[in-house]
């Protein structure tokens, strides 16, 4: 699979087989690397999110859009971002994107690749939309820490067991490639490129006209969700420590204490 193959996945009605994980990641990286040459658009979310776009090419299903945001350590660490974007991505997205009403795991192919269907309930008169995608992730813990999430559309109608897991609604299709990179000072860059078609009777130019602002809004929603999950976790941890403290009869091993206190990155983009 190459970058052109990734763009064509929007216009292919069905793929006989899911490409290899390394091929998907390689194609995704090619798309991300190309975003440096795209035309810059507006800046959103109080100048937090820059947007870029590329017009539809001869092999594209639709135009491509990109957003880039930078984040301080106070906003979130690499581990925190990856935990919500690189592990169980669809389930986490349902928590902070209001239009997503339901997600369903259709098949877990490997620890780093799975098929999900997402059900979007949109304001009337727009009909509900269903997007079914293969999500593939790649993580490098070496410096600079980097995480990649690639989502490509997949047609599961050929398998009755899989198809019945999809909600009823107009079927849309999207490709999305995300990269989280940790810099030397601990700050992060979150870069995402996407191309999509909503399906149904919505003209493509209407969907394209709001794409930059729509994908930028996701950044604010994600940060709010991350802050909320942090605050919800603190009281539980405090209660546990206070409950266990009277039972401690000896000083704990320092190394063990440090290990138990560190949050593991990991489990969503």
PDB file of C-alpha atoms in Angstrom:
ATOM      1  CA  UNK A   1       0.000   0.000   0.000  1.00  0.00           C
ATOM      2  CA  UNK A   2       1.237   3.481  -0.912  1.00  0.00           C
ATOM      3  CA  UNK A   3      -0.006   6.983  -0.222  1.00  0.00           C
ATOM      4  CA  UNK A   4      -2.019   7.002  -3.504  1.00  0.00           C
ATOM      5  CA  UNK A   5      -3.602   3.702  -2.455  1.00  0.00           C
ATOM      6  CA  UNK A   6      -4.591   5.302   0.847  1.00  0.00           C
ATOM      7  CA  UNK A   7      -6.304   8.176  -0.938  1.00  0.00           C
ATOM      8  CA  UNK A   8      -8.085   5.812  -3.307  1.00  0.00           C
ATOM      9  CA  UNK A   9      -9.544   3.830  -0.409  1.00  0.00           C
ATOM     10  CA  UNK A  10     -12.344   6.415  -0.262  1.00  0.00           C
ATOM     11  CA  UNK A  11     -13.596   5.588  -3.729  1.00  0.00           C
ATOM     12  CA  UNK A  12     -13.153   1.824  -3.649  1.00  0.00           C
ATOM     13  CA  UNK A  13     -16.426   0.173  -2.719  1.00  0.00           C
ATOM     14  CA  UNK A  14     -14.802  -2.936  -1.330  1.00  0.00           C
ATOM     15  CA  UNK A  15     -11.326  -4.295  -0.678  1.00  0.00           C
ATOM     16  CA  UNK A  16     -10.741  -8.027  -0.972  1.00  0.00           C
ATOM     17  CA  UNK A  17      -8.355  -7.947   1.967  1.00  0.00           C
ATOM     18  CA  UNK A  18      -7.001  -5.531   4.532  1.00  0.00           C
ATOM     19  CA  UNK A  19      -3.469  -4.370   3.675  1.00  0.00           C
ATOM     20  CA  UNK A  20      -0.561  -5.351   5.909  1.00  0.00           C
ATOM     21  CA  UNK A  21      -0.077  -3.161   8.977  1.00  0.00           C
ATOM     22  CA  UNK A  22       3.386  -1.952   8.009  1.00  0.00           C
ATOM     23  CA  UNK A  23       2.119  -0.984   4.555  1.00  0.00           C
ATOM     24  CA  UNK A  24      -0.748   1.035   6.080  1.00  0.00           C
ATOM     25  CA  UNK A  25       1.604   2.852   8.475  1.00  0.00           C
ATOM     26  CA  UNK A  26       4.092   3.573   5.678  1.00  0.00           C
ATOM     27  CA  UNK A  27       1.353   5.034   3.482  1.00  0.00           C
ATOM     28  CA  UNK A  28       0.076   7.100   6.395  1.00  0.00           C
ATOM     29  CA  UNK A  29       3.528   8.534   7.050  1.00  0.00           C
ATOM     30  CA  UNK A  30       3.854   9.515   3.398  1.00  0.00           C
ATOM     31  CA  UNK A  31       0.616  11.471   3.651  1.00  0.00           C
ATOM     32  CA  UNK A  32       1.685  13.184   6.887  1.00  0.00           C
ATOM     33  CA  UNK A  33       5.078  14.110   5.484  1.00  0.00           C
ATOM     34  CA  UNK A  34       3.417  15.649   2.435  1.00  0.00           C
ATOM     35  CA  UNK A  35       1.316  18.011   4.576  1.00  0.00           C
ATOM     36  CA  UNK A  36       4.283  20.368   4.920  1.00  0.00           C
ATOM     37  CA  UNK A  37       3.668  21.384   1.288  1.00  0.00           C
ATOM     38  CA  UNK A  38      -0.111  21.885   1.600  1.00  0.00           C
ATOM     39  CA  UNK A  39      -1.720  25.306   1.463  1.00  0.00           C
ATOM     40  CA  UNK A  40      -2.195  26.896   4.872  1.00  0.00           C
ATOM     41  CA  UNK A  41      -5.737  27.797   5.867  1.00  0.00           C
ATOM     42  CA  UNK A  42      -7.300  29.462   8.883  1.00  0.00           C
ATOM     43  CA  UNK A  43      -6.192  29.140  12.487  1.00  0.00           C
ATOM     44  CA  UNK A  44      -8.844  28.054  14.987  1.00  0.00           C
ATOM     45  CA  UNK A  45      -9.493  27.543  18.687  1.00  0.00           C
ATOM     46  CA  UNK A  46      -7.893  30.789  19.894  1.00  0.00           C
ATOM     47  CA  UNK A  47      -4.927  30.349  17.522  1.00  0.00           C
ATOM     48  CA  UNK A  48      -4.252  26.902  18.971  1.00  0.00           C
ATOM     49  CA  UNK A  49      -4.916  24.885  15.814  1.00  0.00           C
ATOM     50  CA  UNK A  50      -3.434  25.577  12.387  1.00  0.00           C
ATOM     51  CA  UNK A  51      -5.107  24.076   9.331  1.00  0.00           C
ATOM     52  CA  UNK A  52      -3.883  23.146   5.868  1.00  0.00           C
ATOM     53  CA  UNK A  53      -5.491  21.602   2.814  1.00  0.00           C
ATOM     54  CA  UNK A  54      -4.787  19.995  -0.526  1.00  0.00           C
ATOM     55  CA  UNK A  55      -7.198  20.060  -3.428  1.00  0.00           C
ATOM     56  CA  UNK A  56      -8.596  16.829  -4.801  1.00  0.00           C
ATOM     57  CA  UNK A  57      -6.099  15.136  -7.089  1.00  0.00           C
ATOM     58  CA  UNK A  58      -6.739  12.675  -9.933  1.00  0.00           C
ATOM     59  CA  UNK A  59      -6.428   9.697  -7.578  1.00  0.00           C
ATOM     60  CA  UNK A  60      -8.250  11.241  -4.617  1.00  0.00           C
ATOM     61  CA  UNK A  61     -11.786  10.487  -3.550  1.00  0.00           C
ATOM     62  CA  UNK A  62     -12.091  14.006  -2.092  1.00  0.00           C
ATOM     63  CA  UNK A  63      -9.863  16.883  -0.973  1.00  0.00           C
ATOM     64  CA  UNK A  64      -7.551  16.475   2.032  1.00  0.00           C
ATOM     65  CA  UNK A  65      -7.464  18.579   5.200  1.00  0.00           C
ATOM     66  CA  UNK A  66      -4.857  18.758   7.956  1.00  0.00           C
ATOM     67  CA  UNK A  67      -4.697  20.268  11.419  1.00  0.00           C
ATOM     68  CA  UNK A  68      -1.614  20.804  13.572  1.00  0.00           C
ATOM     69  CA  UNK A  69      -1.585  21.711  17.260  1.00  0.00           C
ATOM     70  CA  UNK A  70       1.173  22.029  19.868  1.00  0.00           C
ATOM     71  CA  UNK A  71       0.688  21.101  23.503  1.00  0.00           C
ATOM     72  CA  UNK A  72       2.516  21.815  26.745  1.00  0.00           C
ATOM     73  CA  UNK A  73       3.342  19.178  29.336  1.00  0.00           C
ATOM     74  CA  UNK A  74       0.646  20.701  31.528  1.00  0.00           C
ATOM     75  CA  UNK A  75      -1.971  20.026  28.865  1.00  0.00           C
ATOM     76  CA  UNK A  76      -0.914  16.417  28.551  1.00  0.00           C
ATOM     77  CA  UNK A  77       2.049  14.092  28.393  1.00  0.00           C
ATOM     78  CA  UNK A  78       2.850  11.790  25.510  1.00  0.00           C
ATOM     79  CA  UNK A  79       1.622   8.841  27.572  1.00  0.00           C
ATOM     80  CA  UNK A  80      -1.687  10.549  28.302  1.00  0.00           C
ATOM     81  CA  UNK A  81      -2.278  11.467  24.667  1.00  0.00           C
ATOM     82  CA  UNK A  82      -1.391   7.980  23.456  1.00  0.00           C
ATOM     83  CA  UNK A  83      -3.574   6.366  26.098  1.00  0.00           C
ATOM     84  CA  UNK A  84      -6.630   8.165  24.697  1.00  0.00           C
ATOM     85  CA  UNK A  85      -5.734   8.266  20.994  1.00  0.00           C
ATOM     86  CA  UNK A  86      -3.661   5.168  20.371  1.00  0.00           C
ATOM     87  CA  UNK A  87      -5.613   2.722  22.536  1.00  0.00           C
ATOM     88  CA  UNK A  88      -9.338   2.017  22.150  1.00  0.00           C
ATOM     89  CA  UNK A  89      -9.541   5.142  20.018  1.00  0.00           C
ATOM     90  CA  UNK A  90     -13.174   4.769  18.976  1.00  0.00           C
ATOM     91  CA  UNK A  91     -14.384   4.250  22.542  1.00  0.00           C
ATOM     92  CA  UNK A  92     -12.535   7.345  23.707  1.00  0.00           C
ATOM     93  CA  UNK A  93     -13.782   9.439  20.783  1.00  0.00           C
ATOM     94  CA  UNK A  94     -17.355   8.654  21.799  1.00  0.00           C
ATOM     95  CA  UNK A  95     -16.605  10.326  25.154  1.00  0.00           C
ATOM     96  CA  UNK A  96     -15.607  13.690  23.698  1.00  0.00           C
ATOM     97  CA  UNK A  97     -17.157  13.998  20.206  1.00  0.00           C
ATOM     98  CA  UNK A  98     -20.850  14.775  20.822  1.00  0.00           C
ATOM     99  CA  UNK A  99     -22.115  13.439  17.473  1.00  0.00           C
ATOM    100  CA  UNK A 100     -20.790   9.915  18.108  1.00  0.00           C
ATOM    101  CA  UNK A 101     -23.594   8.020  19.823  1.00  0.00           C
ATOM    102  CA  UNK A 102     -22.307   4.462  19.619  1.00  0.00           C
ATOM    103  CA  UNK A 103     -19.167   2.529  18.677  1.00  0.00           C
ATOM    104  CA  UNK A 104     -18.792  -1.197  18.222  1.00  0.00           C
ATOM    105  CA  UNK A 105     -15.714  -3.366  17.906  1.00  0.00           C
ATOM    106  CA  UNK A 106     -16.288  -5.668  14.932  1.00  0.00           C
ATOM    107  CA  UNK A 107     -12.996  -7.542  14.919  1.00  0.00           C
ATOM    108  CA  UNK A 108      -9.660  -7.298  16.697  1.00  0.00           C
ATOM    109  CA  UNK A 109      -7.137  -8.420  14.122  1.00  0.00           C
ATOM    110  CA  UNK A 110      -4.059  -7.912  16.311  1.00  0.00           C
ATOM    111  CA  UNK A 111      -3.050  -5.834  19.355  1.00  0.00           C
ATOM    112  CA  UNK A 112      -2.369  -2.940  16.966  1.00  0.00           C
ATOM    113  CA  UNK A 113      -5.126  -3.374  14.389  1.00  0.00           C
ATOM    114  CA  UNK A 114      -8.899  -3.638  14.717  1.00  0.00           C
ATOM    115  CA  UNK A 115     -12.150  -2.971  12.861  1.00  0.00           C
ATOM    116  CA  UNK A 116     -14.627  -0.536  14.428  1.00  0.00           C
ATOM    117  CA  UNK A 117     -17.978   0.874  13.363  1.00  0.00           C
ATOM    118  CA  UNK A 118     -18.993   4.345  14.574  1.00  0.00           C
ATOM    119  CA  UNK A 119     -22.571   5.638  14.608  1.00  0.00           C
ATOM    120  CA  UNK A 120     -23.046   9.412  14.314  1.00  0.00           C
ATOM    121  CA  UNK A 121     -26.352  11.043  15.235  1.00  0.00           C
ATOM    122  CA  UNK A 122     -26.463  14.435  13.525  1.00  0.00           C
ATOM    123  CA  UNK A 123     -28.892  17.350  13.879  1.00  0.00           C
ATOM    124  CA  UNK A 124     -32.035  17.107  11.698  1.00  0.00           C
ATOM    125  CA  UNK A 125     -32.628  17.070   8.823  1.00  0.00           C
ATOM    126  CA  UNK A 126     -29.325  15.215   8.381  1.00  0.00           C
ATOM    127  CA  UNK A 127     -29.737  11.447   8.667  1.00  0.00           C
ATOM    128  CA  UNK A 128     -27.545   9.387  11.005  1.00  0.00           C
ATOM    129  CA  UNK A 129     -24.213   8.297   9.538  1.00  0.00           C
ATOM    130  CA  UNK A 130     -22.271   5.058   9.937  1.00  0.00           C
ATOM    131  CA  UNK A 131     -18.501   4.896   9.412  1.00  0.00           C
ATOM    132  CA  UNK A 132     -16.741   1.527   9.564  1.00  0.00           C
ATOM    133  CA  UNK A 133     -12.951   1.620   9.607  1.00  0.00           C
ATOM    134  CA  UNK A 134      -9.814  -0.410  10.126  1.00  0.00           C
ATOM    135  CA  UNK A 135      -7.667   1.325  12.750  1.00  0.00           C
ATOM    136  CA  UNK A 136      -3.944   0.549  12.772  1.00  0.00           C
ATOM    137  CA  UNK A 137      -1.472   1.918  15.312  1.00  0.00           C
ATOM    138  CA  UNK A 138       2.304   2.104  15.612  1.00  0.00           C
ATOM    139  CA  UNK A 139       4.309   3.284  18.617  1.00  0.00           C
ATOM    140  CA  UNK A 140       7.993   4.110  19.012  1.00  0.00           C
ATOM    141  CA  UNK A 141       9.269   4.667  22.572  1.00  0.00           C
ATOM    142  CA  UNK A 142      12.710   5.788  21.386  1.00  0.00           C
ATOM    143  CA  UNK A 143      13.460   9.507  21.209  1.00  0.00           C
ATOM    144  CA  UNK A 144      11.545  11.292  19.877  1.00  0.00           C
ATOM    145  CA  UNK A 145       8.574   9.280  21.093  1.00  0.00           C
ATOM    146  CA  UNK A 146       6.158   8.924  18.196  1.00  0.00           C
ATOM    147  CA  UNK A 147       2.730   7.388  17.822  1.00  0.00           C
ATOM    148  CA  UNK A 148       0.856   6.847  14.547  1.00  0.00           C
ATOM    149  CA  UNK A 149      -2.850   6.058  14.119  1.00  0.00           C
ATOM    150  CA  UNK A 150      -4.278   5.305  10.668  1.00  0.00           C
ATOM    151  CA  UNK A 151      -7.992   4.790   9.998  1.00  0.00           C
ATOM    152  CA  UNK A 152      -9.153   3.564   6.579  1.00  0.00           C
ATOM    153  CA  UNK A 153     -12.682   2.640   5.454  1.00  0.00           C
ATOM    154  CA  UNK A 154     -13.676  -0.983   5.092  1.00  0.00           C
ATOM    155  CA  UNK A 155     -16.797  -2.620   3.679  1.00  0.00           C
ATOM    156  CA  UNK A 156     -18.045  -5.487   5.858  1.00  0.00           C
ATOM    157  CA  UNK A 157     -21.327  -6.130   4.056  1.00  0.00           C
ATOM    158  CA  UNK A 158     -19.901  -9.319   2.576  1.00  0.00           C
ATOM    159  CA  UNK A 159     -19.819 -10.935   6.025  1.00  0.00           C
ATOM    160  CA  UNK A 160     -23.261 -11.337   7.595  1.00  0.00           C
ATOM    161  CA  UNK A 161     -21.887 -11.635  11.148  1.00  0.00           C
ATOM    162  CA  UNK A 162     -19.891  -8.433  10.839  1.00  0.00           C
ATOM    163  CA  UNK A 163     -22.569  -6.540   8.919  1.00  0.00           C
ATOM    164  CA  UNK A 164     -25.187  -7.072  11.620  1.00  0.00           C
ATOM    165  CA  UNK A 165     -22.955  -5.211  14.080  1.00  0.00           C
ATOM    166  CA  UNK A 166     -23.306  -1.999  12.073  1.00  0.00           C
ATOM    167  CA  UNK A 167     -26.073   0.429  13.031  1.00  0.00           C
ATOM    168  CA  UNK A 168     -28.655   1.481  10.468  1.00  0.00           C
ATOM    169  CA  UNK A 169     -27.779   4.743   8.777  1.00  0.00           C
ATOM    170  CA  UNK A 170     -26.291   6.361   5.715  1.00  0.00           C
ATOM    171  CA  UNK A 171     -22.802   5.001   5.148  1.00  0.00           C
ATOM    172  CA  UNK A 172     -20.012   7.523   4.960  1.00  0.00           C
ATOM    173  CA  UNK A 173     -16.304   6.909   4.443  1.00  0.00           C
ATOM    174  CA  UNK A 174     -13.179   8.554   5.806  1.00  0.00           C
ATOM    175  CA  UNK A 175      -9.417   8.192   5.892  1.00  0.00           C
ATOM    176  CA  UNK A 176      -7.521   9.725   8.822  1.00  0.00           C
ATOM    177  CA  UNK A 177      -3.836   9.695   9.715  1.00  0.00           C
ATOM    178  CA  UNK A 178      -2.607  11.049  13.062  1.00  0.00           C
ATOM    179  CA  UNK A 179       0.857  11.475  14.525  1.00  0.00           C
ATOM    180  CA  UNK A 180       1.788  12.434  18.074  1.00  0.00           C
ATOM    181  CA  UNK A 181       5.418  13.475  18.494  1.00  0.00           C
ATOM    182  CA  UNK A 182       7.187  14.313  21.753  1.00  0.00           C
ATOM    183  CA  UNK A 183       9.843  17.004  21.484  1.00  0.00           C
ATOM    184  CA  UNK A 184      13.033  17.302  23.531  1.00  0.00           C
ATOM    185  CA  UNK A 185      11.408  19.731  25.964  1.00  0.00           C
ATOM    186  CA  UNK A 186       8.442  17.431  26.586  1.00  0.00           C
ATOM    187  CA  UNK A 187       5.979  19.396  24.476  1.00  0.00           C
ATOM    188  CA  UNK A 188       3.911  17.581  21.866  1.00  0.00           C
ATOM    189  CA  UNK A 189       2.887  18.064  18.264  1.00  0.00           C
ATOM    190  CA  UNK A 190      -0.417  16.488  17.240  1.00  0.00           C
ATOM    191  CA  UNK A 191      -0.817  16.367  13.453  1.00  0.00           C
ATOM    192  CA  UNK A 192      -3.846  14.905  11.689  1.00  0.00           C
ATOM    193  CA  UNK A 193      -4.739  14.623   7.999  1.00  0.00           C
ATOM    194  CA  UNK A 194      -8.106  13.426   6.742  1.00  0.00           C
ATOM    195  CA  UNK A 195     -10.224  12.969   3.649  1.00  0.00           C
ATOM    196  CA  UNK A 196     -13.878  12.016   3.882  1.00  0.00           C
ATOM    197  CA  UNK A 197     -17.225  11.786   2.188  1.00  0.00           C
ATOM    198  CA  UNK A 198     -20.445  11.874   4.218  1.00  0.00           C
ATOM    199  CA  UNK A 199     -22.489   9.853   1.747  1.00  0.00           C
ATOM    200  CA  UNK A 200     -26.182  10.379   1.141  1.00  0.00           C
ATOM    201  CA  UNK A 201     -27.475  13.630  -0.321  1.00  0.00           C
ATOM    202  CA  UNK A 202     -25.036  16.034   1.316  1.00  0.00           C
ATOM    203  CA  UNK A 203     -23.056  17.745  -1.462  1.00  0.00           C
ATOM    204  CA  UNK A 204     -19.334  17.231  -1.087  1.00  0.00           C
ATOM    205  CA  UNK A 205     -18.649  20.972  -1.319  1.00  0.00           C
ATOM    206  CA  UNK A 206     -20.895  21.542   1.700  1.00  0.00           C
ATOM    207  CA  UNK A 207     -18.976  18.981   3.759  1.00  0.00           C
ATOM    208  CA  UNK A 208     -15.648  20.424   2.593  1.00  0.00           C
ATOM    209  CA  UNK A 209     -16.618  23.994   3.502  1.00  0.00           C
ATOM    210  CA  UNK A 210     -16.765  23.182   7.215  1.00  0.00           C
ATOM    211  CA  UNK A 211     -14.067  20.516   7.403  1.00  0.00           C
ATOM    212  CA  UNK A 212     -11.242  22.710   8.725  1.00  0.00           C
ATOM    213  CA  UNK A 213     -13.293  24.135  11.587  1.00  0.00           C
ATOM    214  CA  UNK A 214     -14.803  20.737  12.388  1.00  0.00           C
ATOM    215  CA  UNK A 215     -11.493  18.912  12.781  1.00  0.00           C
ATOM    216  CA  UNK A 216     -10.071  21.848  14.775  1.00  0.00           C
ATOM    217  CA  UNK A 217     -12.907  21.642  17.276  1.00  0.00           C
ATOM    218  CA  UNK A 218     -11.910  18.062  18.064  1.00  0.00           C
ATOM    219  CA  UNK A 219      -8.693  19.337  19.651  1.00  0.00           C
ATOM    220  CA  UNK A 220     -10.545  21.454  22.211  1.00  0.00           C
ATOM    221  CA  UNK A 221     -12.977  18.642  22.977  1.00  0.00           C
ATOM    222  CA  UNK A 222     -10.123  16.188  23.445  1.00  0.00           C
ATOM    223  CA  UNK A 223      -8.248  18.475  25.848  1.00  0.00           C
ATOM    224  CA  UNK A 224     -11.402  18.985  27.891  1.00  0.00           C
ATOM    225  CA  UNK A 225     -11.917  15.227  28.022  1.00  0.00           C
ATOM    226  CA  UNK A 226      -8.312  14.654  29.082  1.00  0.00           C
ATOM    227  CA  UNK A 227      -8.648  17.214  31.884  1.00  0.00           C
ATOM    228  CA  UNK A 228     -11.897  15.619  33.030  1.00  0.00           C
ATOM    229  CA  UNK A 229     -10.424  12.113  33.189  1.00  0.00           C
ATOM    230  CA  UNK A 230      -7.462  13.449  35.158  1.00  0.00           C
ATOM    231  CA  UNK A 231      -9.707  15.095  37.751  1.00  0.00           C
ATOM    232  CA  UNK A 232     -11.875  11.996  38.054  1.00  0.00           C
ATOM    233  CA  UNK A 233      -8.837   9.815  38.690  1.00  0.00           C
ATOM    234  CA  UNK A 234      -7.370  11.913  41.530  1.00  0.00           C
ATOM    235  CA  UNK A 235     -10.072  11.352  44.211  1.00  0.00           C
ATOM    236  CA  UNK A 236     -10.059   7.604  43.594  1.00  0.00           C
ATOM    237  CA  UNK A 237      -6.297   7.404  44.011  1.00  0.00           C
ATOM    238  CA  UNK A 238      -6.414   9.532  47.182  1.00  0.00           C
ATOM    239  CA  UNK A 239      -9.118   7.363  48.708  1.00  0.00           C
ATOM    240  CA  UNK A 240      -7.152   4.213  47.992  1.00  0.00           C
ATOM    241  CA  UNK A 241      -4.000   5.565  49.619  1.00  0.00           C
ATOM    242  CA  UNK A 242      -5.874   6.691  52.719  1.00  0.00           C
ATOM    243  CA  UNK A 243      -7.669   3.369  53.002  1.00  0.00           C
ATOM    244  CA  UNK A 244      -4.501   1.335  52.711  1.00  0.00           C
ATOM    245  CA  UNK A 245      -2.253   3.521  54.865  1.00  0.00           C
ATOM    246  CA  UNK A 246      -3.271   2.103  58.294  1.00  0.00           C
ATOM    247  CA  UNK A 247      -2.394  -1.404  57.112  1.00  0.00           C
ATOM    248  CA  UNK A 248       1.210  -0.560  56.223  1.00  0.00           C
ATOM    249  CA  UNK A 249       3.547  -1.869  58.908  1.00  0.00           C
ATOM    250  CA  UNK A 250       6.875  -1.272  57.209  1.00  0.00           C
ATOM    251  CA  UNK A 251       8.299   1.275  54.798  1.00  0.00           C
ATOM    252  CA  UNK A 252       7.695   0.122  51.218  1.00  0.00           C
ATOM    253  CA  UNK A 253      10.534  -0.553  48.846  1.00  0.00           C
ATOM    254  CA  UNK A 254      11.320   2.740  47.103  1.00  0.00           C
ATOM    255  CA  UNK A 255      11.610   1.212  43.643  1.00  0.00           C
ATOM    256  CA  UNK A 256       8.331  -0.635  44.030  1.00  0.00           C
ATOM    257  CA  UNK A 257       6.596   2.497  45.253  1.00  0.00           C
ATOM    258  CA  UNK A 258       7.845   4.483  42.273  1.00  0.00           C
ATOM    259  CA  UNK A 259       6.752   1.784  39.823  1.00  0.00           C
ATOM    260  CA  UNK A 260       3.280   1.546  41.288  1.00  0.00           C
ATOM    261  CA  UNK A 261       2.820   5.292  41.137  1.00  0.00           C
ATOM    262  CA  UNK A 262       3.758   5.728  37.489  1.00  0.00           C
ATOM    263  CA  UNK A 263       0.858   5.540  35.051  1.00  0.00           C
ATOM    264  CA  UNK A 264       1.401   3.140  32.168  1.00  0.00           C
ATOM    265  CA  UNK A 265       0.722   4.463  28.728  1.00  0.00           C
ATOM    266  CA  UNK A 266      -1.471   2.543  27.015  1.00  0.00           C
ATOM    267  CA  UNK A 267      -4.230   0.975  26.131  1.00  0.00           C
ATOM    268  CA  UNK A 268      -7.184   4.465  21.572  1.00  0.00           C
ATOM    269  CA  UNK A 269      -6.381   7.354  16.378  1.00  0.00           C
TER     270      UNK A 269
END
